[in-house]
Amino acid sequence: MTISIGAHVDQTDPLAEAAARHTTVVQFFLGDPQGYKGPEVAYAGGADGLRADAEAAGVDLYVHAPYIINVATLNNRIRIPSRKLLQQHMDAAAQIGAKGLIVHGGHVNKSDDPEKGFDNWRKAIEATDLKIPLLIENTAGGDNAMARHLDRIEGVWRAIRAADGFEQVGFCLDTCHAWAGGIPLKEAVERVHEITGRIDLVHANDSRDAFDSGADRHANFGAGQVDPDELVAVVRDAGAPVVCETPGGAAEHEADFAWLRERL
Ligand SMILES: [Zn+2]
């Protein structure tokens, strides 16, 4: 089985970044990952140029939505702009021909009922025109996160299953987040498959921090605390394209790709 392995790269020229890493899979942000300003395409040829050039180069593009998006929260002043930002990024990602838009599961506040967060996810799916797959990613931290623990991921899926547009919702499994969030990697792929029926993308990352620490600090393969065999098994069993969100540039990423390939 050949698994595509790529990396999260700078958004200015993702195709040059792909070429520098000898890969055909790249993920990047469109604009500021921490701001509400809305997506921007930094590529010199613009959105349509990026789409055409990526197609010609045979490179698969994935867009990571801003971290600040939280469609689950009960706080209107965050949820409403989050939905707007999600649609804007969906539109922009579709325009560049991306294979998927990755968004974090979000969270509700400490005293809030998680069921309300699940239902907010349902409303967000129904309110968003999903032009390409929306991949919900598990997160590492938080007490009341929507996609840190398996029971919460199950709650989100229970809520969104009946939503209009559900067939365009997929899952992005991050190995650092699973480890640091407290999901045993040995059972992660099987359990996620039971819940969601699909894993569309793997974020392959080692973790600087301990199991269930709740900390989100990625490390290069072999430099963190994740058991190498378990990390490799997740990649192998998921059978989905892989994006390494590990530290460094092209050289470090190519070393991570090689580390993974040797063990697959
Ligand atoms: Zn990730």
PDB file of C-alpha atoms and ligand atoms in Angstrom:
ATOM      1  CA  MET A   1       0.000   0.000   0.000  1.00  0.00           C
ATOM      2  CA  THR A   2       1.358   3.389  -0.960  1.00  0.00           C
ATOM      3  CA  ILE A   3       0.387   6.139   1.446  1.00  0.00           C
ATOM      4  CA  SER A   4       0.876   9.734   0.345  1.00  0.00           C
ATOM      5  CA  ILE A   5       2.977  11.612   2.871  1.00  0.00           C
ATOM      6  CA  GLY A   6       3.255  15.387   2.866  1.00  0.00           C
ATOM      7  CA  ALA A   7       3.530  18.304   5.229  1.00  0.00           C
ATOM      8  CA  HIS A   8       1.998  21.492   6.530  1.00  0.00           C
ATOM      9  CA  VAL A   9       3.805  24.289   4.674  1.00  0.00           C
ATOM     10  CA  ASP A  10       3.946  28.036   4.249  1.00  0.00           C
ATOM     11  CA  GLN A  11       1.046  29.401   2.215  1.00  0.00           C
ATOM     12  CA  THR A  12       2.980  31.752  -0.088  1.00  0.00           C
ATOM     13  CA  ASP A  13       3.932  29.093  -2.636  1.00  0.00           C
ATOM     14  CA  PRO A  14       2.680  25.686  -1.514  1.00  0.00           C
ATOM     15  CA  LEU A  15       3.695  24.112  -4.832  1.00  0.00           C
ATOM     16  CA  ALA A  16       7.315  25.180  -4.406  1.00  0.00           C
ATOM     17  CA  GLU A  17       7.123  23.819  -0.842  1.00  0.00           C
ATOM     18  CA  ALA A  18       5.799  20.506  -2.198  1.00  0.00           C
ATOM     19  CA  ALA A  19       8.597  20.343  -4.783  1.00  0.00           C
ATOM     20  CA  ALA A  20      11.234  21.128  -2.135  1.00  0.00           C
ATOM     21  CA  ARG A  21       9.983  18.130  -0.133  1.00  0.00           C
ATOM     22  CA  HIS A  22       9.491  15.830  -3.131  1.00  0.00           C
ATOM     23  CA  THR A  23       5.879  15.308  -2.128  1.00  0.00           C
ATOM     24  CA  THR A  24       2.464  15.647  -3.742  1.00  0.00           C
ATOM     25  CA  VAL A  25       0.509  16.482  -0.567  1.00  0.00           C
ATOM     26  CA  VAL A  26       0.597  19.836   1.204  1.00  0.00           C
ATOM     27  CA  GLN A  27      -1.549  21.574   3.778  1.00  0.00           C
ATOM     28  CA  PHE A  28      -1.488  25.278   4.574  1.00  0.00           C
ATOM     29  CA  PHE A  29      -3.492  28.159   5.990  1.00  0.00           C
ATOM     30  CA  LEU A  30      -5.304  30.739   3.894  1.00  0.00           C
ATOM     31  CA  GLY A  31      -4.467  33.939   5.755  1.00  0.00           C
ATOM     32  CA  ASP A  32      -4.096  34.402   9.486  1.00  0.00           C
ATOM     33  CA  PRO A  33      -4.753  31.201  11.493  1.00  0.00           C
ATOM     34  CA  GLN A  34      -5.469  33.284  14.604  1.00  0.00           C
ATOM     35  CA  GLY A  35      -7.695  35.997  13.150  1.00  0.00           C
ATOM     36  CA  TYR A  36     -11.260  36.629  12.035  1.00  0.00           C
ATOM     37  CA  LYS A  37     -10.177  38.607   9.002  1.00  0.00           C
ATOM     38  CA  GLY A  38     -11.121  35.935   6.478  1.00  0.00           C
ATOM     39  CA  PRO A  39      -9.150  33.886   3.985  1.00  0.00           C
ATOM     40  CA  GLU A  40      -6.512  35.293   1.681  1.00  0.00           C
ATOM     41  CA  VAL A  41      -4.754  33.465  -1.125  1.00  0.00           C
ATOM     42  CA  ALA A  42      -1.084  34.454  -0.960  1.00  0.00           C
ATOM     43  CA  TYR A  43      -0.101  32.522  -4.091  1.00  0.00           C
ATOM     44  CA  ALA A  44       1.092  34.874  -6.846  1.00  0.00           C
ATOM     45  CA  GLY A  45      -1.321  33.380  -9.388  1.00  0.00           C
ATOM     46  CA  GLY A  46      -4.300  33.795  -7.084  1.00  0.00           C
ATOM     47  CA  ALA A  47      -6.896  31.142  -6.279  1.00  0.00           C
ATOM     48  CA  ASP A  48      -7.576  30.063  -9.852  1.00  0.00           C
ATOM     49  CA  GLY A  49      -3.870  30.007 -10.656  1.00  0.00           C
ATOM     50  CA  LEU A  50      -3.139  27.848  -7.624  1.00  0.00           C
ATOM     51  CA  ARG A  51      -5.879  25.447  -8.598  1.00  0.00           C
ATOM     52  CA  ALA A  52      -4.589  25.110 -12.173  1.00  0.00           C
ATOM     53  CA  ASP A  53      -0.929  24.872 -11.197  1.00  0.00           C
ATOM     54  CA  ALA A  54      -1.633  22.284  -8.466  1.00  0.00           C
ATOM     55  CA  GLU A  55      -3.589  20.173 -10.940  1.00  0.00           C
ATOM     56  CA  ALA A  56      -0.794  20.417 -13.496  1.00  0.00           C
ATOM     57  CA  ALA A  57       1.794  19.469 -10.860  1.00  0.00           C
ATOM     58  CA  GLY A  58      -0.341  16.637  -9.478  1.00  0.00           C
ATOM     59  CA  VAL A  59      -0.268  18.114  -5.983  1.00  0.00           C
ATOM     60  CA  ASP A  60      -3.152  17.566  -3.552  1.00  0.00           C
ATOM     61  CA  LEU A  61      -3.953  20.640  -1.478  1.00  0.00           C
ATOM     62  CA  TYR A  62      -5.486  20.653   1.988  1.00  0.00           C
ATOM     63  CA  VAL A  63      -6.494  23.816   3.819  1.00  0.00           C
ATOM     64  CA  HIS A  64      -6.343  24.137   7.602  1.00  0.00           C
ATOM     65  CA  ALA A  65      -9.036  26.491   8.900  1.00  0.00           C
ATOM     66  CA  PRO A  66      -8.094  29.100  11.537  1.00  0.00           C
ATOM     67  CA  TYR A  67      -7.622  27.775  15.068  1.00  0.00           C
ATOM     68  CA  ILE A  68     -10.029  30.337  16.472  1.00  0.00           C
ATOM     69  CA  ILE A  69     -13.037  28.770  14.757  1.00  0.00           C
ATOM     70  CA  ASN A  70     -15.298  27.265  17.411  1.00  0.00           C
ATOM     71  CA  VAL A  71     -18.734  26.415  16.023  1.00  0.00           C
ATOM     72  CA  ALA A  72     -19.629  24.376  19.121  1.00  0.00           C
ATOM     73  CA  THR A  73     -19.497  27.119  21.720  1.00  0.00           C
ATOM     74  CA  LEU A  74     -22.650  28.445  23.370  1.00  0.00           C
ATOM     75  CA  ASN A  75     -21.145  31.943  23.198  1.00  0.00           C
ATOM     76  CA  ASN A  76     -22.895  33.701  20.277  1.00  0.00           C
ATOM     77  CA  ARG A  77     -20.103  36.220  19.944  1.00  0.00           C
ATOM     78  CA  ILE A  78     -17.707  33.425  19.048  1.00  0.00           C
ATOM     79  CA  ARG A  79     -20.060  30.909  17.406  1.00  0.00           C
ATOM     80  CA  ILE A  80     -21.610  33.270  14.865  1.00  0.00           C
ATOM     81  CA  PRO A  81     -18.328  34.718  13.513  1.00  0.00           C
ATOM     82  CA  SER A  82     -16.907  31.199  13.600  1.00  0.00           C
ATOM     83  CA  ARG A  83     -19.613  29.938  11.271  1.00  0.00           C
ATOM     84  CA  LYS A  84     -19.061  32.852   8.943  1.00  0.00           C
ATOM     85  CA  LEU A  85     -15.310  32.246   8.898  1.00  0.00           C
ATOM     86  CA  LEU A  86     -15.866  28.548   8.284  1.00  0.00           C
ATOM     87  CA  GLN A  87     -18.009  29.265   5.231  1.00  0.00           C
ATOM     88  CA  GLN A  88     -15.476  31.775   3.910  1.00  0.00           C
ATOM     89  CA  HIS A  89     -12.674  29.242   4.243  1.00  0.00           C
ATOM     90  CA  MET A  90     -14.851  26.550   2.700  1.00  0.00           C
ATOM     91  CA  ASP A  91     -15.500  28.784  -0.310  1.00  0.00           C
ATOM     92  CA  ALA A  92     -11.828  29.696  -0.689  1.00  0.00           C
ATOM     93  CA  ALA A  93     -10.644  26.101  -0.220  1.00  0.00           C
ATOM     94  CA  ALA A  94     -13.108  24.941  -2.881  1.00  0.00           C
ATOM     95  CA  GLN A  95     -11.910  27.666  -5.222  1.00  0.00           C
ATOM     96  CA  ILE A  96      -8.297  26.484  -5.052  1.00  0.00           C
ATOM     97  CA  GLY A  97      -9.463  22.909  -5.613  1.00  0.00           C
ATOM     98  CA  ALA A  98      -8.505  21.654  -2.150  1.00  0.00           C
ATOM     99  CA  LYS A  99      -9.296  18.031  -1.255  1.00  0.00           C
ATOM    100  CA  GLY A 100     -10.483  18.992   2.196  1.00  0.00           C
ATOM    101  CA  LEU A 101     -10.841  21.744   4.789  1.00  0.00           C
ATOM    102  CA  ILE A 102      -9.609  20.763   8.245  1.00  0.00           C
ATOM    103  CA  VAL A 103     -11.244  22.326  11.281  1.00  0.00           C
ATOM    104  CA  HIS A 104     -10.764  21.673  14.983  1.00  0.00           C
ATOM    105  CA  GLY A 105     -13.650  20.220  16.972  1.00  0.00           C
ATOM    106  CA  GLY A 106     -13.889  23.235  19.281  1.00  0.00           C
ATOM    107  CA  HIS A 107     -15.245  23.230  22.808  1.00  0.00           C
ATOM    108  CA  VAL A 108     -17.921  24.480  25.138  1.00  0.00           C
ATOM    109  CA  ASN A 109     -17.146  26.309  28.372  1.00  0.00           C
ATOM    110  CA  LYS A 110     -16.404  24.392  31.536  1.00  0.00           C
ATOM    111  CA  SER A 111     -19.906  24.557  33.026  1.00  0.00           C
ATOM    112  CA  ASP A 112     -21.760  24.090  29.720  1.00  0.00           C
ATOM    113  CA  ASP A 113     -23.629  20.965  28.690  1.00  0.00           C
ATOM    114  CA  PRO A 114     -21.658  19.190  25.958  1.00  0.00           C
ATOM    115  CA  GLU A 115     -24.942  18.086  24.356  1.00  0.00           C
ATOM    116  CA  LYS A 116     -25.537  21.723  23.401  1.00  0.00           C
ATOM    117  CA  GLY A 117     -22.122  21.770  21.750  1.00  0.00           C
ATOM    118  CA  PHE A 118     -22.966  18.636  19.773  1.00  0.00           C
ATOM    119  CA  ASP A 119     -26.193  20.268  18.609  1.00  0.00           C
ATOM    120  CA  ASN A 120     -24.306  23.415  17.637  1.00  0.00           C
ATOM    121  CA  TRP A 121     -22.153  21.211  15.430  1.00  0.00           C
ATOM    122  CA  ARG A 122     -25.318  19.899  13.767  1.00  0.00           C
ATOM    123  CA  LYS A 123     -26.515  23.453  13.159  1.00  0.00           C
ATOM    124  CA  ALA A 124     -23.125  24.464  11.765  1.00  0.00           C
ATOM    125  CA  ILE A 125     -23.152  21.585   9.285  1.00  0.00           C
ATOM    126  CA  GLU A 126     -26.678  22.492   8.187  1.00  0.00           C
ATOM    127  CA  ALA A 127     -25.821  26.180   7.900  1.00  0.00           C
ATOM    128  CA  THR A 128     -22.648  25.661   5.873  1.00  0.00           C
ATOM    129  CA  ASP A 129     -22.532  25.002   2.157  1.00  0.00           C
ATOM    130  CA  LEU A 130     -19.984  22.178   2.162  1.00  0.00           C
ATOM    131  CA  LYS A 131     -18.497  22.392  -1.315  1.00  0.00           C
ATOM    132  CA  ILE A 132     -15.604  20.075  -0.459  1.00  0.00           C
ATOM    133  CA  PRO A 133     -15.139  17.646   2.456  1.00  0.00           C
ATOM    134  CA  LEU A 134     -14.988  19.259   5.897  1.00  0.00           C
ATOM    135  CA  LEU A 135     -12.625  17.226   8.069  1.00  0.00           C
ATOM    136  CA  ILE A 136     -13.172  17.567  11.797  1.00  0.00           C
ATOM    137  CA  GLU A 137      -9.900  17.137  13.683  1.00  0.00           C
ATOM    138  CA  ASN A 138      -9.429  15.761  17.180  1.00  0.00           C
ATOM    139  CA  THR A 139      -7.734  18.159  19.589  1.00  0.00           C
ATOM    140  CA  ALA A 140      -5.321  17.625  22.472  1.00  0.00           C
ATOM    141  CA  GLY A 141      -6.549  19.851  25.231  1.00  0.00           C
ATOM    142  CA  GLY A 142      -9.434  21.338  27.136  1.00  0.00           C
ATOM    143  CA  ASP A 143     -11.847  20.021  29.738  1.00  0.00           C
ATOM    144  CA  ASN A 144     -14.942  20.362  27.638  1.00  0.00           C
ATOM    145  CA  ALA A 145     -13.642  19.782  24.129  1.00  0.00           C
ATOM    146  CA  MET A 146     -15.824  18.336  21.402  1.00  0.00           C
ATOM    147  CA  ALA A 147     -13.167  16.148  19.803  1.00  0.00           C
ATOM    148  CA  ARG A 148     -10.562  15.329  22.460  1.00  0.00           C
ATOM    149  CA  HIS A 149     -12.045  12.122  23.861  1.00  0.00           C
ATOM    150  CA  LEU A 150     -13.786   9.359  21.931  1.00  0.00           C
ATOM    151  CA  ASP A 151     -17.103   9.723  23.765  1.00  0.00           C
ATOM    152  CA  ARG A 152     -17.276  13.359  22.654  1.00  0.00           C
ATOM    153  CA  ILE A 153     -16.424  12.532  19.055  1.00  0.00           C
ATOM    154  CA  GLU A 154     -19.237  10.011  19.267  1.00  0.00           C
ATOM    155  CA  GLY A 155     -21.551  12.747  20.543  1.00  0.00           C
ATOM    156  CA  VAL A 156     -20.657  15.052  17.671  1.00  0.00           C
ATOM    157  CA  TRP A 157     -21.267  12.297  15.132  1.00  0.00           C
ATOM    158  CA  ARG A 158     -24.553  11.303  16.752  1.00  0.00           C
ATOM    159  CA  ALA A 159     -25.688  14.916  16.382  1.00  0.00           C
ATOM    160  CA  ILE A 160     -24.471  15.589  12.848  1.00  0.00           C
ATOM    161  CA  ARG A 161     -25.426  12.243  11.319  1.00  0.00           C
ATOM    162  CA  ALA A 162     -28.912  13.494  10.425  1.00  0.00           C
ATOM    163  CA  ALA A 163     -27.743  16.925   9.258  1.00  0.00           C
ATOM    164  CA  ASP A 164     -28.067  18.055   5.684  1.00  0.00           C
ATOM    165  CA  GLY A 165     -24.576  17.898   4.183  1.00  0.00           C
ATOM    166  CA  PHE A 166     -23.373  15.155   6.544  1.00  0.00           C
ATOM    167  CA  GLU A 167     -21.956  13.108   3.647  1.00  0.00           C
ATOM    168  CA  GLN A 168     -19.355  15.866   3.165  1.00  0.00           C
ATOM    169  CA  VAL A 169     -18.131  15.600   6.770  1.00  0.00           C
ATOM    170  CA  GLY A 170     -15.034  13.520   7.398  1.00  0.00           C
ATOM    171  CA  PHE A 171     -12.424  13.041  10.066  1.00  0.00           C
ATOM    172  CA  CYS A 172      -8.807  14.097  10.468  1.00  0.00           C
ATOM    173  CA  LEU A 173      -6.944  12.030  13.064  1.00  0.00           C
ATOM    174  CA  ASP A 174      -3.981  13.797  14.643  1.00  0.00           C
ATOM    175  CA  THR A 175      -1.584  11.394  16.381  1.00  0.00           C
ATOM    176  CA  CYS A 176      -0.061  14.029  18.698  1.00  0.00           C
ATOM    177  CA  HIS A 177      -3.502  15.257  19.720  1.00  0.00           C
ATOM    178  CA  ALA A 178      -4.796  11.706  20.274  1.00  0.00           C
ATOM    179  CA  TRP A 179      -1.772  10.829  22.417  1.00  0.00           C
ATOM    180  CA  ALA A 180      -1.699  14.050  24.404  1.00  0.00           C
ATOM    181  CA  GLY A 181      -5.494  14.093  24.586  1.00  0.00           C
ATOM    182  CA  GLY A 182      -5.626  10.655  26.157  1.00  0.00           C
ATOM    183  CA  ILE A 183      -6.791   8.389  23.310  1.00  0.00           C
ATOM    184  CA  PRO A 184      -4.645   5.221  23.342  1.00  0.00           C
ATOM    185  CA  LEU A 185      -3.065   5.052  19.881  1.00  0.00           C
ATOM    186  CA  LYS A 186      -3.409   1.267  19.837  1.00  0.00           C
ATOM    187  CA  GLU A 187      -7.166   1.570  19.558  1.00  0.00           C
ATOM    188  CA  ALA A 188      -7.502   4.997  17.945  1.00  0.00           C
ATOM    189  CA  VAL A 189      -8.045   3.987  14.310  1.00  0.00           C
ATOM    190  CA  GLU A 190     -10.475   1.193  15.091  1.00  0.00           C
ATOM    191  CA  ARG A 191     -12.514   3.248  17.546  1.00  0.00           C
ATOM    192  CA  VAL A 192     -12.664   6.305  15.291  1.00  0.00           C
ATOM    193  CA  HIS A 193     -13.762   4.100  12.405  1.00  0.00           C
ATOM    194  CA  GLU A 194     -16.532   2.644  14.583  1.00  0.00           C
ATOM    195  CA  ILE A 195     -17.746   6.152  15.358  1.00  0.00           C
ATOM    196  CA  THR A 196     -17.273   8.035  12.099  1.00  0.00           C
ATOM    197  CA  GLY A 197     -16.926   5.270   9.520  1.00  0.00           C
ATOM    198  CA  ARG A 198     -14.029   7.131   7.948  1.00  0.00           C
ATOM    199  CA  ILE A 199     -10.624   8.702   8.398  1.00  0.00           C
ATOM    200  CA  ASP A 200      -9.886  11.052   5.515  1.00  0.00           C
ATOM    201  CA  LEU A 201      -6.549  12.420   6.626  1.00  0.00           C
ATOM    202  CA  VAL A 202      -3.907  11.709   9.252  1.00  0.00           C
ATOM    203  CA  HIS A 203      -1.933  14.463  10.913  1.00  0.00           C
ATOM    204  CA  ALA A 204       1.183  12.509  11.804  1.00  0.00           C
ATOM    205  CA  ASN A 205       3.077  14.150  14.634  1.00  0.00           C
ATOM    206  CA  ASP A 206       5.157  13.041  17.564  1.00  0.00           C
ATOM    207  CA  SER A 207       4.399  14.717  20.892  1.00  0.00           C
ATOM    208  CA  ARG A 208       6.778  16.606  23.162  1.00  0.00           C
ATOM    209  CA  ASP A 209       4.459  15.892  26.069  1.00  0.00           C
ATOM    210  CA  ALA A 210       3.174  12.868  27.942  1.00  0.00           C
ATOM    211  CA  PHE A 211       0.109  10.748  27.269  1.00  0.00           C
ATOM    212  CA  ASP A 212      -3.091  12.554  28.356  1.00  0.00           C
ATOM    213  CA  SER A 213      -1.103  15.702  29.243  1.00  0.00           C
ATOM    214  CA  GLY A 214      -3.545  17.868  27.284  1.00  0.00           C
ATOM    215  CA  ALA A 215      -0.620  19.744  25.742  1.00  0.00           C
ATOM    216  CA  ASP A 216      -0.442  20.401  22.004  1.00  0.00           C
ATOM    217  CA  ARG A 217       3.246  20.532  21.150  1.00  0.00           C
ATOM    218  CA  HIS A 218       4.304  18.625  18.058  1.00  0.00           C
ATOM    219  CA  ALA A 219       7.695  16.962  17.685  1.00  0.00           C
ATOM    220  CA  ASN A 220       9.636  15.358  14.846  1.00  0.00           C
ATOM    221  CA  PHE A 221       9.328  11.585  14.692  1.00  0.00           C
ATOM    222  CA  GLY A 222      11.424   9.832  17.287  1.00  0.00           C
ATOM    223  CA  ALA A 223      12.067  13.106  19.145  1.00  0.00           C
ATOM    224  CA  GLY A 224       8.902  12.984  21.221  1.00  0.00           C
ATOM    225  CA  GLN A 225       7.166  10.659  23.658  1.00  0.00           C
ATOM    226  CA  VAL A 226       4.921   8.701  21.291  1.00  0.00           C
ATOM    227  CA  ASP A 227       5.830   5.045  20.873  1.00  0.00           C
ATOM    228  CA  PRO A 228       7.233   4.824  17.322  1.00  0.00           C
ATOM    229  CA  ASP A 229       5.515   1.515  16.552  1.00  0.00           C
ATOM    230  CA  GLU A 230       2.141   2.850  17.656  1.00  0.00           C
ATOM    231  CA  LEU A 231       2.550   6.006  15.598  1.00  0.00           C
ATOM    232  CA  VAL A 232       3.444   4.004  12.504  1.00  0.00           C
ATOM    233  CA  ALA A 233       0.555   1.599  13.105  1.00  0.00           C
ATOM    234  CA  VAL A 234      -1.926   4.495  13.125  1.00  0.00           C
ATOM    235  CA  VAL A 235      -0.621   5.706   9.769  1.00  0.00           C
ATOM    236  CA  ARG A 236      -0.680   2.200   8.309  1.00  0.00           C
ATOM    237  CA  ASP A 237      -4.117   1.246   9.642  1.00  0.00           C
ATOM    238  CA  ALA A 238      -5.791   4.537   8.746  1.00  0.00           C
ATOM    239  CA  GLY A 239      -4.653   4.135   5.137  1.00  0.00           C
ATOM    240  CA  ALA A 240      -5.343   7.820   4.461  1.00  0.00           C
ATOM    241  CA  PRO A 241      -3.089  10.587   3.122  1.00  0.00           C
ATOM    242  CA  VAL A 242      -0.693  11.909   5.748  1.00  0.00           C
ATOM    243  CA  VAL A 243       0.250  15.473   6.593  1.00  0.00           C
ATOM    244  CA  CYS A 244       3.209  15.925   8.940  1.00  0.00           C
ATOM    245  CA  GLU A 245       2.802  19.066  11.050  1.00  0.00           C
ATOM    246  CA  THR A 246       6.226  18.630  12.540  1.00  0.00           C
ATOM    247  CA  PRO A 247       8.785  21.366  13.304  1.00  0.00           C
ATOM    248  CA  GLY A 248      11.309  22.599  10.756  1.00  0.00           C
ATOM    249  CA  GLY A 249      11.429  23.126   7.012  1.00  0.00           C
ATOM    250  CA  ALA A 250      11.962  20.962   3.961  1.00  0.00           C
ATOM    251  CA  ALA A 251      14.994  19.091   5.336  1.00  0.00           C
ATOM    252  CA  GLU A 252      13.309  18.179   8.627  1.00  0.00           C
ATOM    253  CA  HIS A 253      10.118  17.179   6.837  1.00  0.00           C
ATOM    254  CA  GLU A 254      11.948  14.976   4.371  1.00  0.00           C
ATOM    255  CA  ALA A 255      13.688  13.292   7.304  1.00  0.00           C
ATOM    256  CA  ASP A 256      10.280  12.699   8.902  1.00  0.00           C
ATOM    257  CA  PHE A 257       8.884  11.269   5.645  1.00  0.00           C
ATOM    258  CA  ALA A 258      11.876   8.906   5.420  1.00  0.00           C
ATOM    259  CA  TRP A 259      11.492   7.876   9.064  1.00  0.00           C
ATOM    260  CA  LEU A 260       7.877   6.969   8.396  1.00  0.00           C
ATOM    261  CA  ARG A 261       8.470   5.248   5.052  1.00  0.00           C
ATOM    262  CA  GLU A 262      11.203   3.036   6.518  1.00  0.00           C
ATOM    263  CA  ARG A 263       8.747   1.725   9.068  1.00  0.00           C
ATOM    264  CA  LEU A 264       5.529   1.408   7.087  1.00  0.00           C
TER     265      LEU A 264
HETATM  266 ZN    ZN B   1      -3.187  18.604  13.437  1.00  0.00          ZN
END
